Amino acid sequence: MGTNSKTIKCKAAVAWEAGKPLSIEEVEVAPPKAHEVRIQIIATALCHTDAHIINPKFKEVLFPVIPGHEGAGIVESVGPGVTAFKPGDKVIPLYTPQCKKCKFCLSPLTNLCQKLSRVKNPIIDQELMEDKTSRFTCKGKPVYHFMGTSTFSQYTVVSDINLAKVDDDANLKKVCLIGCGFSTGYGAAINTAKVTPGSTCAIFGLGGVGLSALIGCKVAGASRIIAIDINSEKFTRAKALGATDCLNPRDLDKPIQAVIIEMTNGGVDFALDCAGGSETMKAALDCTIAGGGSCTLIGVAIGDKGLTISPVELIMGRTINGTFFGGWKSIDSVPKLVTDYKNKKFNLDALITDTLPFDKIHEAFDLMYQGKSIRTVLTF
Ligand code: NAD
Ligand code: DAO
Ligand code: ZN
Ligand code: ZN
């Protein structure tokens, strides 16, 4: 007999409280209700946002929670009313929903969806399903979902507007990166900044998101790409992906923005902050050229004092914007990105530094905290 109407017991990494390592537990995953899909997660990578939510400075997070939002898997069962998915489909869970009906989904100007607008901070949104309950329990207690995805569980339940069906021959151990880091950085360059051929770009932070932004700048035809990180070990990979110059702010005797302005004769056309924090955001804006320079914010910092901008910077013709999931309308775009990867439009493999069994999730967090990994893929 199949599992489709039964609760499944499986392995998951549960965050019980802030500042504590995740705990691998047996959890119960209830069957999907109306317009929900239960997925067997095959692979999930770690994004820095998974570390943010257990940062004790982030006060608004509800615990216990199962993090993870960069995963890929196979549909196990569907709830009533689901028409777009069937058991066996390969899928990528989407923390950016696309209902295709709301004013955001109907606008060509944004990839947001009304479902996200219930709270001000999307990282702590979608912690429950539509009926305001969770499908997860552990040790008799309900456990919150994370951004509508919770991919650090062998089985998860998502709404059918938080899911994309991808090619049957997709390699789930690679395309899981399209669930967040790759799409965010790549889309930041292509969709949000709209990097132009022949332009000069600066990218702050060379993790999974920053290197994906670098790939985006390269695909868009940028001719000079300045890659910045406080960890010089990131430079070899950045150069291999197309960085023309690499700078470590800690090795300089002037502020990074002053150095970039000098070496570009006035500033860059496009700056992208993929590190997070008011210092790198300010440096990114400052190093753009007056009369057209554009700064795109992608990185997130917890407990940061926030960005203060002098109006003169904008009056002199700079623009500043930001991106959520790289501006992609998720259900429409994720399947195309998977096909583009298959057709070798970009190289996701270059971003995967480690592949480990799910039980080694703590090692994966350590590699991220120590700056030794770009993306670690965990497999069940
Ligand atoms: P990561 O930890 O892999 O990479 C961050 C990089 O920034 C590291 O290489 C680090 O050394 C570097 N860095 C830190 N401080 C720096 C500084 N002062 N100057 C230069 N470089 C610095 O993280 P990631 O997974 O690539 O995520 C990057 C950021 O993007 C995180 O804040 C994450 O929360 C955010 N994010 C945002 C979105 C979105 O939709 N806007 C989506 C995904 C991730
Ligand atoms: O997909 O990794 C991710 C999360 C992207 C979230 C970006 C939203 C920024 C919200 C700022 C919250 C800071 C406390
Ligand atoms: Zn992420
Ligand atoms: Zn919508």
Tab-separated table of C-alpha atoms and ligand atoms in Angstrom:
chain	number	residue	atom	x	y	z
A	1	MET	CA	0.000	0.000	0.000
A	2	GLY	CA	1.289	3.488	-0.857
A	3	THR	CA	2.066	6.239	1.606
A	4	ASN	CA	-0.154	8.834	-0.032
A	5	SER	CA	-2.840	9.209	2.617
A	6	LYS	CA	-0.686	8.346	5.597
A	7	THR	CA	1.627	10.306	7.830
A	8	ILE	CA	5.254	9.599	6.934
A	9	LYS	CA	7.974	9.307	9.569
A	10	CYS	CA	11.344	10.504	8.294
A	11	LYS	CA	14.561	12.303	9.093
A	12	ALA	CA	14.760	16.098	9.353
A	13	ALA	CA	17.044	18.758	10.834
A	14	VAL	CA	15.081	20.728	13.420
A	15	ALA	CA	16.112	24.097	14.867
A	16	TRP	CA	14.703	24.010	18.414
A	17	GLU	CA	16.083	27.407	19.455
A	18	ALA	CA	18.284	30.267	18.294
A	19	GLY	CA	22.042	29.929	18.555
A	20	LYS	CA	21.981	26.120	18.800
A	21	PRO	CA	23.028	23.630	16.105
A	22	LEU	CA	20.188	21.911	14.273
A	23	SER	CA	19.201	18.544	15.654
A	24	ILE	CA	18.591	15.551	13.390
A	25	GLU	CA	15.283	14.074	14.476
A	26	GLU	CA	12.591	11.683	13.375
A	27	VAL	CA	9.629	13.861	12.381
A	28	GLU	CA	6.096	13.085	11.247
A	29	VAL	CA	4.990	14.612	7.952
A	30	ALA	CA	1.204	14.683	7.508
A	31	PRO	CA	-0.429	14.030	4.118
A	32	PRO	CA	-0.997	17.039	1.853
A	33	LYS	CA	-4.316	18.876	2.218
A	34	ALA	CA	-6.150	20.744	-0.577
A	35	HIS	CA	-3.756	22.401	-3.046
A	36	GLU	CA	-0.729	20.923	-1.290
A	37	VAL	CA	1.969	18.541	-2.482
A	38	ARG	CA	4.144	16.184	-0.425
A	39	ILE	CA	7.662	15.819	-1.811
A	40	GLN	CA	10.511	13.411	-1.184
A	41	ILE	CA	13.553	15.694	-1.036
A	42	ILE	CA	16.500	14.139	-2.870
A	43	ALA	CA	19.033	16.936	-2.405
A	44	THR	CA	19.243	20.242	-0.589
A	45	ALA	CA	22.006	22.812	-0.461
A	46	LEU	CA	22.689	25.353	2.305
A	47	CYS	CA	22.219	29.076	1.714
A	48	HIS	CA	23.485	31.667	4.186
A	49	THR	CA	19.864	32.538	4.995
A	50	ASP	CA	19.568	29.118	6.691
A	51	ALA	CA	22.209	30.369	9.110
A	52	HIS	CA	20.493	33.752	9.561
A	53	ILE	CA	17.334	32.196	10.975
A	54	ILE	CA	19.170	30.575	13.857
A	55	ASN	CA	21.175	33.731	14.571
A	56	PRO	CA	20.214	34.856	18.112
A	57	LYS	CA	20.122	38.477	16.872
A	58	PHE	CA	17.121	37.558	14.710
A	59	LYS	CA	14.427	37.910	17.336
A	60	GLU	CA	11.268	37.325	15.290
A	61	VAL	CA	11.876	33.687	14.310
A	62	LEU	CA	9.368	31.118	15.601
A	63	PHE	CA	10.797	27.812	16.914
A	64	PRO	CA	10.932	24.874	16.471
A	65	VAL	CA	11.390	25.157	12.710
A	66	ILE	CA	12.758	22.987	9.895
A	67	PRO	CA	14.957	25.261	7.744
A	68	GLY	CA	16.211	24.638	4.199
A	69	HIS	CA	14.939	26.290	1.023
A	70	GLU	CA	17.392	25.282	-1.748
A	71	GLY	CA	16.200	21.774	-2.548
A	72	ALA	CA	14.930	19.459	-5.242
A	73	GLY	CA	12.880	16.298	-5.061
A	74	ILE	CA	10.164	14.006	-6.361
A	75	VAL	CA	6.420	14.331	-5.777
A	76	GLU	CA	5.231	11.582	-3.391
A	77	SER	CA	1.534	12.517	-3.234
A	78	VAL	CA	-0.832	15.371	-3.966
A	79	GLY	CA	-3.812	16.761	-2.082
A	80	PRO	CA	-7.322	17.444	-3.456
A	81	GLY	CA	-7.482	20.056	-6.229
A	82	VAL	CA	-3.855	19.710	-7.358
A	83	THR	CA	-3.766	19.524	-11.140
A	84	ALA	CA	-0.241	20.647	-12.078
A	85	PHE	CA	1.670	17.823	-10.323
A	86	LYS	CA	1.498	14.039	-10.031
A	87	PRO	CA	3.484	11.457	-8.050
A	88	GLY	CA	6.883	10.869	-9.647
A	89	ASP	CA	7.305	14.417	-11.034
A	90	LYS	CA	10.709	16.003	-10.447
A	91	VAL	CA	10.196	19.341	-8.695
A	92	ILE	CA	11.907	22.336	-7.061
A	93	PRO	CA	10.192	23.917	-4.024
A	94	LEU	CA	9.832	27.697	-4.324
A	95	TYR	CA	9.946	30.101	-1.401
A	96	THR	CA	8.745	32.799	-3.780
A	97	PRO	CA	5.195	31.693	-4.611
A	98	GLN	CA	3.440	32.528	-7.875
A	99	CYS	CA	-0.349	32.317	-7.599
A	100	LYS	CA	-0.734	33.879	-11.080
A	101	LYS	CA	-3.889	35.695	-9.887
A	102	CYS	CA	-2.872	38.503	-7.520
A	103	LYS	CA	-1.913	42.069	-8.475
A	104	PHE	CA	1.798	41.281	-8.048
A	105	CYS	CA	1.676	38.103	-10.135
A	106	LEU	CA	-0.272	39.967	-12.846
A	107	SER	CA	2.297	42.787	-12.949
A	108	PRO	CA	5.334	42.420	-15.220
A	109	LEU	CA	7.278	44.671	-12.810
A	110	THR	CA	7.718	42.262	-9.902
A	111	ASN	CA	8.150	38.600	-8.976
A	112	LEU	CA	6.471	39.048	-5.598
A	113	CYS	CA	3.121	37.414	-4.879
A	114	GLN	CA	0.365	38.604	-2.568
A	115	LYS	CA	0.913	35.465	-0.464
A	116	LEU	CA	4.216	36.992	0.664
A	117	SER	CA	2.847	40.322	1.754
A	118	ARG	CA	1.302	39.212	5.054
A	119	VAL	CA	4.351	40.123	7.078
A	120	LYS	CA	7.110	42.613	6.479
A	121	ASN	CA	9.943	40.103	6.485
A	122	PRO	CA	9.784	37.279	3.906
A	123	ILE	CA	12.294	35.136	5.812
A	124	ILE	CA	9.749	34.574	8.577
A	125	ASP	CA	6.727	34.369	6.291
A	126	GLN	CA	5.048	31.105	5.161
A	127	GLU	CA	5.771	29.415	8.486
A	128	LEU	CA	2.374	27.694	8.356
A	129	MET	CA	0.261	26.295	5.547
A	130	GLU	CA	-2.807	28.164	4.236
A	131	ASP	CA	-5.074	26.679	6.945
A	132	LYS	CA	-2.670	28.121	9.587
A	133	THR	CA	-1.436	24.704	10.679
A	134	SER	CA	1.839	22.848	10.183
A	135	ARG	CA	2.263	19.481	8.451
A	136	PHE	CA	5.296	18.669	10.670
A	137	THR	CA	5.388	17.329	14.210
A	138	CYS	CA	8.311	16.137	16.303
A	139	LYS	CA	8.161	14.638	19.799
A	140	GLY	CA	4.467	15.498	19.909
A	141	LYS	CA	4.992	19.203	19.129
A	142	PRO	CA	4.085	21.055	15.938
A	143	VAL	CA	7.150	22.286	14.048
A	144	TYR	CA	7.067	25.415	11.864
A	145	HIS	CA	7.739	25.380	8.119
A	146	PHE	CA	10.460	27.687	6.774
A	147	MET	CA	9.645	30.007	3.872
A	148	GLY	CA	7.025	27.513	2.686
A	149	THR	CA	9.699	24.964	1.752
A	150	SER	CA	11.582	23.278	4.687
A	151	THR	CA	13.941	21.244	2.525
A	152	PHE	CA	16.015	19.985	5.476
A	153	SER	CA	13.511	17.152	5.741
A	154	GLN	CA	13.418	13.895	3.793
A	155	TYR	CA	9.747	14.668	3.089
A	156	THR	CA	8.136	18.098	3.063
A	157	VAL	CA	4.749	19.557	2.190
A	158	VAL	CA	4.400	22.705	0.087
A	159	SER	CA	1.542	24.632	-1.456
A	160	ASP	CA	1.057	23.997	-5.183
A	161	ILE	CA	1.855	27.674	-5.828
A	162	ASN	CA	5.280	27.118	-4.187
A	163	LEU	CA	6.430	24.408	-6.579
A	164	ALA	CA	7.891	24.089	-10.086
A	165	LYS	CA	7.911	20.918	-12.177
A	166	VAL	CA	11.252	20.468	-13.924
A	167	ASP	CA	12.582	18.233	-16.726
A	168	ASP	CA	12.376	14.478	-16.047
A	169	ASP	CA	16.096	14.122	-16.756
A	170	ALA	CA	17.136	16.993	-14.425
A	171	ASN	CA	19.999	16.118	-12.086
A	172	LEU	CA	18.410	16.985	-8.736
A	173	LYS	CA	21.789	16.993	-6.962
A	174	LYS	CA	22.802	19.988	-9.094
A	175	VAL	CA	19.609	21.843	-9.946
A	176	CYS	CA	18.691	22.189	-6.270
A	177	LEU	CA	20.859	25.364	-6.429
A	178	ILE	CA	18.242	26.885	-8.739
A	179	GLY	CA	15.896	26.863	-5.717
A	180	CYS	CA	17.727	29.875	-4.285
A	181	GLY	CA	21.418	30.842	-4.537
A	182	PHE	CA	22.028	30.476	-8.250
A	183	SER	CA	18.749	32.031	-9.387
A	184	THR	CA	19.099	34.902	-6.919
A	185	GLY	CA	22.578	35.999	-7.978
A	186	TYR	CA	22.156	35.291	-11.693
A	187	GLY	CA	18.760	37.023	-11.796
A	188	ALA	CA	20.092	39.980	-9.804
A	189	ALA	CA	22.500	40.678	-12.665
A	190	ILE	CA	20.205	39.785	-15.580
A	191	ASN	CA	16.739	40.865	-14.380
A	192	THR	CA	17.222	43.469	-11.658
A	193	ALA	CA	20.465	45.292	-12.474
A	194	LYS	CA	19.993	44.550	-16.197
A	195	VAL	CA	23.749	44.462	-16.762
A	196	THR	CA	24.639	45.627	-20.266
A	197	PRO	CA	27.232	44.375	-22.779
A	198	GLY	CA	30.620	46.070	-22.406
A	199	SER	CA	29.846	47.374	-18.910
A	200	THR	CA	32.007	47.417	-15.792
A	201	CYS	CA	30.632	45.612	-12.712
A	202	ALA	CA	31.646	45.228	-9.063
A	203	ILE	CA	30.427	42.268	-7.002
A	204	PHE	CA	30.735	42.357	-3.206
A	205	GLY	CA	30.739	38.903	-1.559
A	206	LEU	CA	31.796	35.828	-3.526
A	207	GLY	CA	29.679	33.085	-1.953
A	208	GLY	CA	27.082	31.097	-3.883
A	209	VAL	CA	24.965	34.183	-4.532
A	210	GLY	CA	27.890	36.462	-5.490
A	211	LEU	CA	29.490	33.946	-7.856
A	212	SER	CA	26.089	33.419	-9.481
A	213	ALA	CA	25.834	37.194	-9.943
A	214	LEU	CA	29.287	37.019	-11.533
A	215	ILE	CA	28.033	34.321	-13.944
A	216	GLY	CA	25.075	36.619	-14.732
A	217	CYS	CA	27.340	39.617	-15.426
A	218	LYS	CA	29.466	37.457	-17.727
A	219	VAL	CA	26.431	36.048	-19.601
A	220	ALA	CA	25.119	39.641	-19.975
A	221	GLY	CA	28.406	40.600	-21.675
A	222	ALA	CA	30.110	42.740	-19.014
A	223	SER	CA	33.688	43.378	-20.063
A	224	ARG	CA	35.203	44.159	-16.669
A	225	ILE	CA	34.101	42.396	-13.478
A	226	ILE	CA	35.694	43.420	-10.186
A	227	ALA	CA	35.188	40.725	-7.538
A	228	ILE	CA	35.476	41.712	-3.861
A	229	ASP	CA	35.683	39.536	-0.758
A	230	ILE	CA	37.348	39.670	2.652
A	231	ASN	CA	38.325	36.015	2.084
A	232	SER	CA	40.985	35.884	-0.666
A	233	GLU	CA	40.500	32.114	-0.975
A	234	LYS	CA	37.393	32.918	-3.024
A	235	PHE	CA	39.408	34.584	-5.793
A	236	THR	CA	40.586	31.492	-7.732
A	237	ARG	CA	37.020	30.416	-8.411
A	238	ALA	CA	35.926	34.003	-9.161
A	239	LYS	CA	38.685	34.355	-11.775
A	240	ALA	CA	37.759	31.003	-13.317
A	241	LEU	CA	34.181	32.275	-13.697
A	242	GLY	CA	35.262	35.516	-15.391
A	243	ALA	CA	36.362	38.061	-12.768
A	244	THR	CA	38.929	40.404	-14.318
A	245	ASP	CA	40.106	41.912	-10.991
A	246	CYS	CA	39.897	40.627	-7.404
A	247	LEU	CA	40.162	42.865	-4.329
A	248	ASN	CA	40.297	42.117	-0.617
A	249	PRO	CA	39.247	45.261	1.319
A	250	ARG	CA	41.420	44.082	4.247
A	251	ASP	CA	44.560	44.261	2.083
A	252	LEU	CA	43.969	47.892	1.027
A	253	ASP	CA	45.111	51.085	2.701
A	254	LYS	CA	42.109	53.051	1.382
A	255	PRO	CA	38.347	52.338	1.516
A	256	ILE	CA	37.364	49.799	-1.124
A	257	GLN	CA	35.080	52.305	-2.882
A	258	ALA	CA	37.976	54.784	-3.317
A	259	VAL	CA	40.141	52.061	-4.859
A	260	ILE	CA	37.399	50.990	-7.284
A	261	ILE	CA	36.657	54.596	-8.293
A	262	GLU	CA	40.356	55.129	-9.014
A	263	MET	CA	40.815	51.962	-11.042
A	264	THR	CA	37.669	52.588	-13.139
A	265	ASN	CA	38.169	56.304	-13.741
A	266	GLY	CA	35.060	57.380	-11.805
A	267	GLY	CA	33.173	54.231	-10.807
A	268	VAL	CA	31.460	51.136	-12.125
A	269	ASP	CA	28.259	50.922	-14.153
A	270	PHE	CA	26.807	48.183	-11.944
A	271	ALA	CA	27.557	47.222	-8.343
A	272	LEU	CA	25.900	44.243	-6.665
A	273	ASP	CA	26.067	43.624	-2.916
A	274	CYS	CA	25.921	39.880	-2.270
A	275	ALA	CA	27.580	40.036	1.172
A	276	GLY	CA	24.954	41.889	3.224
A	277	GLY	CA	25.557	44.561	5.827
A	278	SER	CA	25.485	48.333	5.742
A	279	GLU	CA	29.235	48.660	5.042
A	280	THR	CA	29.267	46.643	1.840
A	281	MET	CA	25.934	48.111	0.740
A	282	LYS	CA	27.329	51.638	1.184
A	283	ALA	CA	30.590	50.727	-0.568
A	284	ALA	CA	28.599	49.227	-3.449
A	285	LEU	CA	26.552	52.398	-3.903
A	286	ASP	CA	29.569	54.690	-3.470
A	287	CYS	CA	31.613	52.890	-6.138
A	288	THR	CA	28.989	53.343	-8.874
A	289	ILE	CA	29.595	56.070	-11.407
A	290	ALA	CA	27.644	59.349	-11.216
A	291	GLY	CA	25.254	59.857	-14.128
A	292	GLY	CA	23.892	56.342	-14.527
A	293	GLY	CA	25.590	53.968	-12.084
A	294	SER	CA	23.305	51.331	-10.593
A	295	CYS	CA	23.550	49.527	-7.262
A	296	THR	CA	21.600	46.321	-6.537
A	297	LEU	CA	21.174	44.984	-2.998
A	298	ILE	CA	20.915	41.224	-2.539
A	299	GLY	CA	22.689	40.369	0.737
A	300	VAL	CA	20.868	40.307	4.054
A	301	ALA	CA	22.362	41.152	7.443
A	302	ILE	CA	20.787	40.318	10.763
A	303	GLY	CA	20.941	42.956	13.495
A	304	ASP	CA	22.621	45.461	11.168
A	305	LYS	CA	22.193	49.194	11.678
A	306	GLY	CA	20.800	49.658	8.143
A	307	LEU	CA	21.901	51.702	5.192
A	308	THR	CA	22.154	55.505	5.324
A	309	ILE	CA	22.271	57.135	1.912
A	310	SER	CA	23.229	60.704	1.131
A	311	PRO	CA	20.613	62.159	-1.252
A	312	VAL	CA	23.488	63.671	-3.244
A	313	GLU	CA	24.500	60.189	-4.394
A	314	LEU	CA	21.083	59.731	-6.008
A	315	ILE	CA	20.703	63.334	-7.164
A	316	MET	CA	23.916	62.806	-9.114
A	317	GLY	CA	22.235	60.121	-11.169
A	318	ARG	CA	22.913	56.871	-9.338
A	319	THR	CA	20.093	54.411	-8.753
A	320	ILE	CA	19.655	51.809	-6.073
A	321	ASN	CA	17.358	48.796	-6.081
A	322	GLY	CA	17.084	45.349	-4.553
A	323	THR	CA	16.084	41.869	-5.536
A	324	PHE	CA	14.189	38.960	-4.024
A	325	PHE	CA	14.946	35.602	-5.698
A	326	GLY	CA	16.650	37.452	-8.543
A	327	GLY	CA	13.395	38.907	-9.805
A	328	TRP	CA	12.295	35.579	-11.348
A	329	LYS	CA	8.587	34.800	-11.527
A	330	SER	CA	9.201	31.462	-9.927
A	331	ILE	CA	6.844	28.892	-11.502
A	332	ASP	CA	7.368	30.363	-14.985
A	333	SER	CA	11.151	30.693	-14.754
A	334	VAL	CA	12.595	27.847	-12.678
A	335	PRO	CA	11.807	25.116	-15.271
A	336	LYS	CA	13.485	27.283	-17.960
A	337	LEU	CA	16.568	27.788	-15.790
A	338	VAL	CA	16.811	24.009	-15.342
A	339	THR	CA	16.663	23.559	-19.132
A	340	ASP	CA	19.254	26.346	-19.611
A	341	TYR	CA	21.605	24.499	-17.236
A	342	LYS	CA	21.103	21.285	-19.213
A	343	ASN	CA	21.920	23.224	-22.389
A	344	LYS	CA	25.118	24.502	-20.724
A	345	LYS	CA	24.132	28.198	-20.724
A	346	PHE	CA	25.789	28.400	-17.297
A	347	ASN	CA	27.779	26.108	-15.050
A	348	LEU	CA	26.165	25.225	-11.715
A	349	ASP	CA	28.767	22.564	-11.006
A	350	ALA	CA	31.404	25.262	-10.465
A	351	LEU	CA	29.437	26.424	-7.399
A	352	ILE	CA	29.243	23.010	-5.711
A	353	THR	CA	32.322	22.585	-3.538
A	354	ASP	CA	31.061	19.660	-1.452
A	355	THR	CA	28.435	16.912	-1.597
A	356	LEU	CA	27.733	15.183	1.721
A	357	PRO	CA	25.135	12.810	3.161
A	358	PHE	CA	22.339	14.663	4.988
A	359	ASP	CA	23.591	13.395	8.360
A	360	LYS	CA	26.668	15.589	7.897
A	361	ILE	CA	24.628	18.802	7.923
A	362	HIS	CA	26.706	20.189	10.821
A	363	GLU	CA	29.857	19.788	8.749
A	364	ALA	CA	28.115	21.661	5.943
A	365	PHE	CA	27.295	24.571	8.307
A	366	ASP	CA	30.890	24.594	9.586
A	367	LEU	CA	32.247	24.764	6.014
A	368	MET	CA	29.979	27.751	5.387
A	369	TYR	CA	30.876	29.541	8.651
A	370	GLN	CA	34.595	28.978	7.992
A	371	GLY	CA	34.287	30.351	4.443
A	372	LYS	CA	35.550	27.062	2.991
A	373	SER	CA	32.558	26.177	0.830
A	374	ILE	CA	30.534	27.876	-1.860
A	375	ARG	CA	27.634	25.441	-1.880
A	376	THR	CA	27.439	22.121	-0.031
A	377	VAL	CA	24.782	19.786	-1.403
A	378	LEU	CA	23.303	17.340	1.124
A	379	THR	CA	21.777	14.150	-0.195
A	380	PHE	CA	19.233	11.897	1.480
B	1	NAD	P1	27.944	33.077	1.659
B	1	NAD	O1	28.229	33.042	3.097
B	1	NAD	O2	28.203	31.831	0.858
B	1	NAD	O3	28.757	34.254	0.965
B	1	NAD	C1	28.928	35.531	1.519
B	1	NAD	C2	30.303	36.024	1.084
B	1	NAD	O4	30.419	37.378	1.493
B	1	NAD	C3	31.455	35.254	1.710
B	1	NAD	O5	32.378	34.846	0.721
B	1	NAD	C4	32.075	36.263	2.672
B	1	NAD	O6	33.465	36.083	2.835
B	1	NAD	C5	31.742	37.566	1.962
B	1	NAD	N1	31.789	38.744	2.818
B	1	NAD	C6	31.364	38.872	4.105
B	1	NAD	N2	31.597	40.132	4.558
B	1	NAD	C7	32.175	40.814	3.539
B	1	NAD	C8	32.641	42.133	3.378
B	1	NAD	N3	32.559	43.023	4.385
B	1	NAD	N4	33.156	42.503	2.196
B	1	NAD	C9	33.249	41.607	1.170
B	1	NAD	N5	32.824	40.329	1.257
B	1	NAD	C10	32.281	39.931	2.427
B	1	NAD	O7	26.423	33.516	1.503
B	1	NAD	P2	25.426	33.324	0.276
B	1	NAD	O8	24.661	32.082	0.488
B	1	NAD	O9	26.139	33.563	-0.993
B	1	NAD	O10	24.389	34.519	0.566
B	1	NAD	C11	24.816	35.851	0.480
B	1	NAD	C12	23.788	36.782	1.071
B	1	NAD	O11	22.645	36.837	0.226
B	1	NAD	C13	23.287	36.359	2.448
B	1	NAD	O12	23.136	37.527	3.227
B	1	NAD	C14	21.929	35.754	2.136
B	1	NAD	O13	21.079	35.817	3.245
B	1	NAD	C15	21.475	36.642	1.007
B	1	NAD	N6	20.445	36.105	0.115
B	1	NAD	C16	19.533	36.979	-0.355
B	1	NAD	C17	18.591	36.538	-1.260
B	1	NAD	C18	17.595	37.474	-1.867
B	1	NAD	O14	16.620	37.016	-2.464
B	1	NAD	N7	17.795	38.772	-1.779
B	1	NAD	C19	18.565	35.195	-1.639
B	1	NAD	C20	19.556	34.370	-1.151
B	1	NAD	C21	20.489	34.814	-0.270
B	2	DAO	O1	16.161	33.222	-0.188
B	2	DAO	O2	17.904	33.175	0.996
B	2	DAO	C1	16.802	33.637	0.736
B	2	DAO	C2	16.187	34.693	1.548
B	2	DAO	C3	16.053	35.942	0.863
B	2	DAO	C4	15.457	36.926	1.750
B	2	DAO	C5	15.642	38.335	1.372
B	2	DAO	C6	14.674	39.180	2.117
B	2	DAO	C7	15.296	40.199	2.964
B	2	DAO	C8	14.619	40.371	4.265
B	2	DAO	C9	15.471	41.120	5.223
B	2	DAO	C10	15.379	40.600	6.628
B	2	DAO	C11	16.474	41.059	7.512
B	2	DAO	C12	16.262	40.719	8.920
B	3	ZN	ZN	18.588	31.448	0.100
B	4	ZN	ZN	0.333	35.997	-6.627
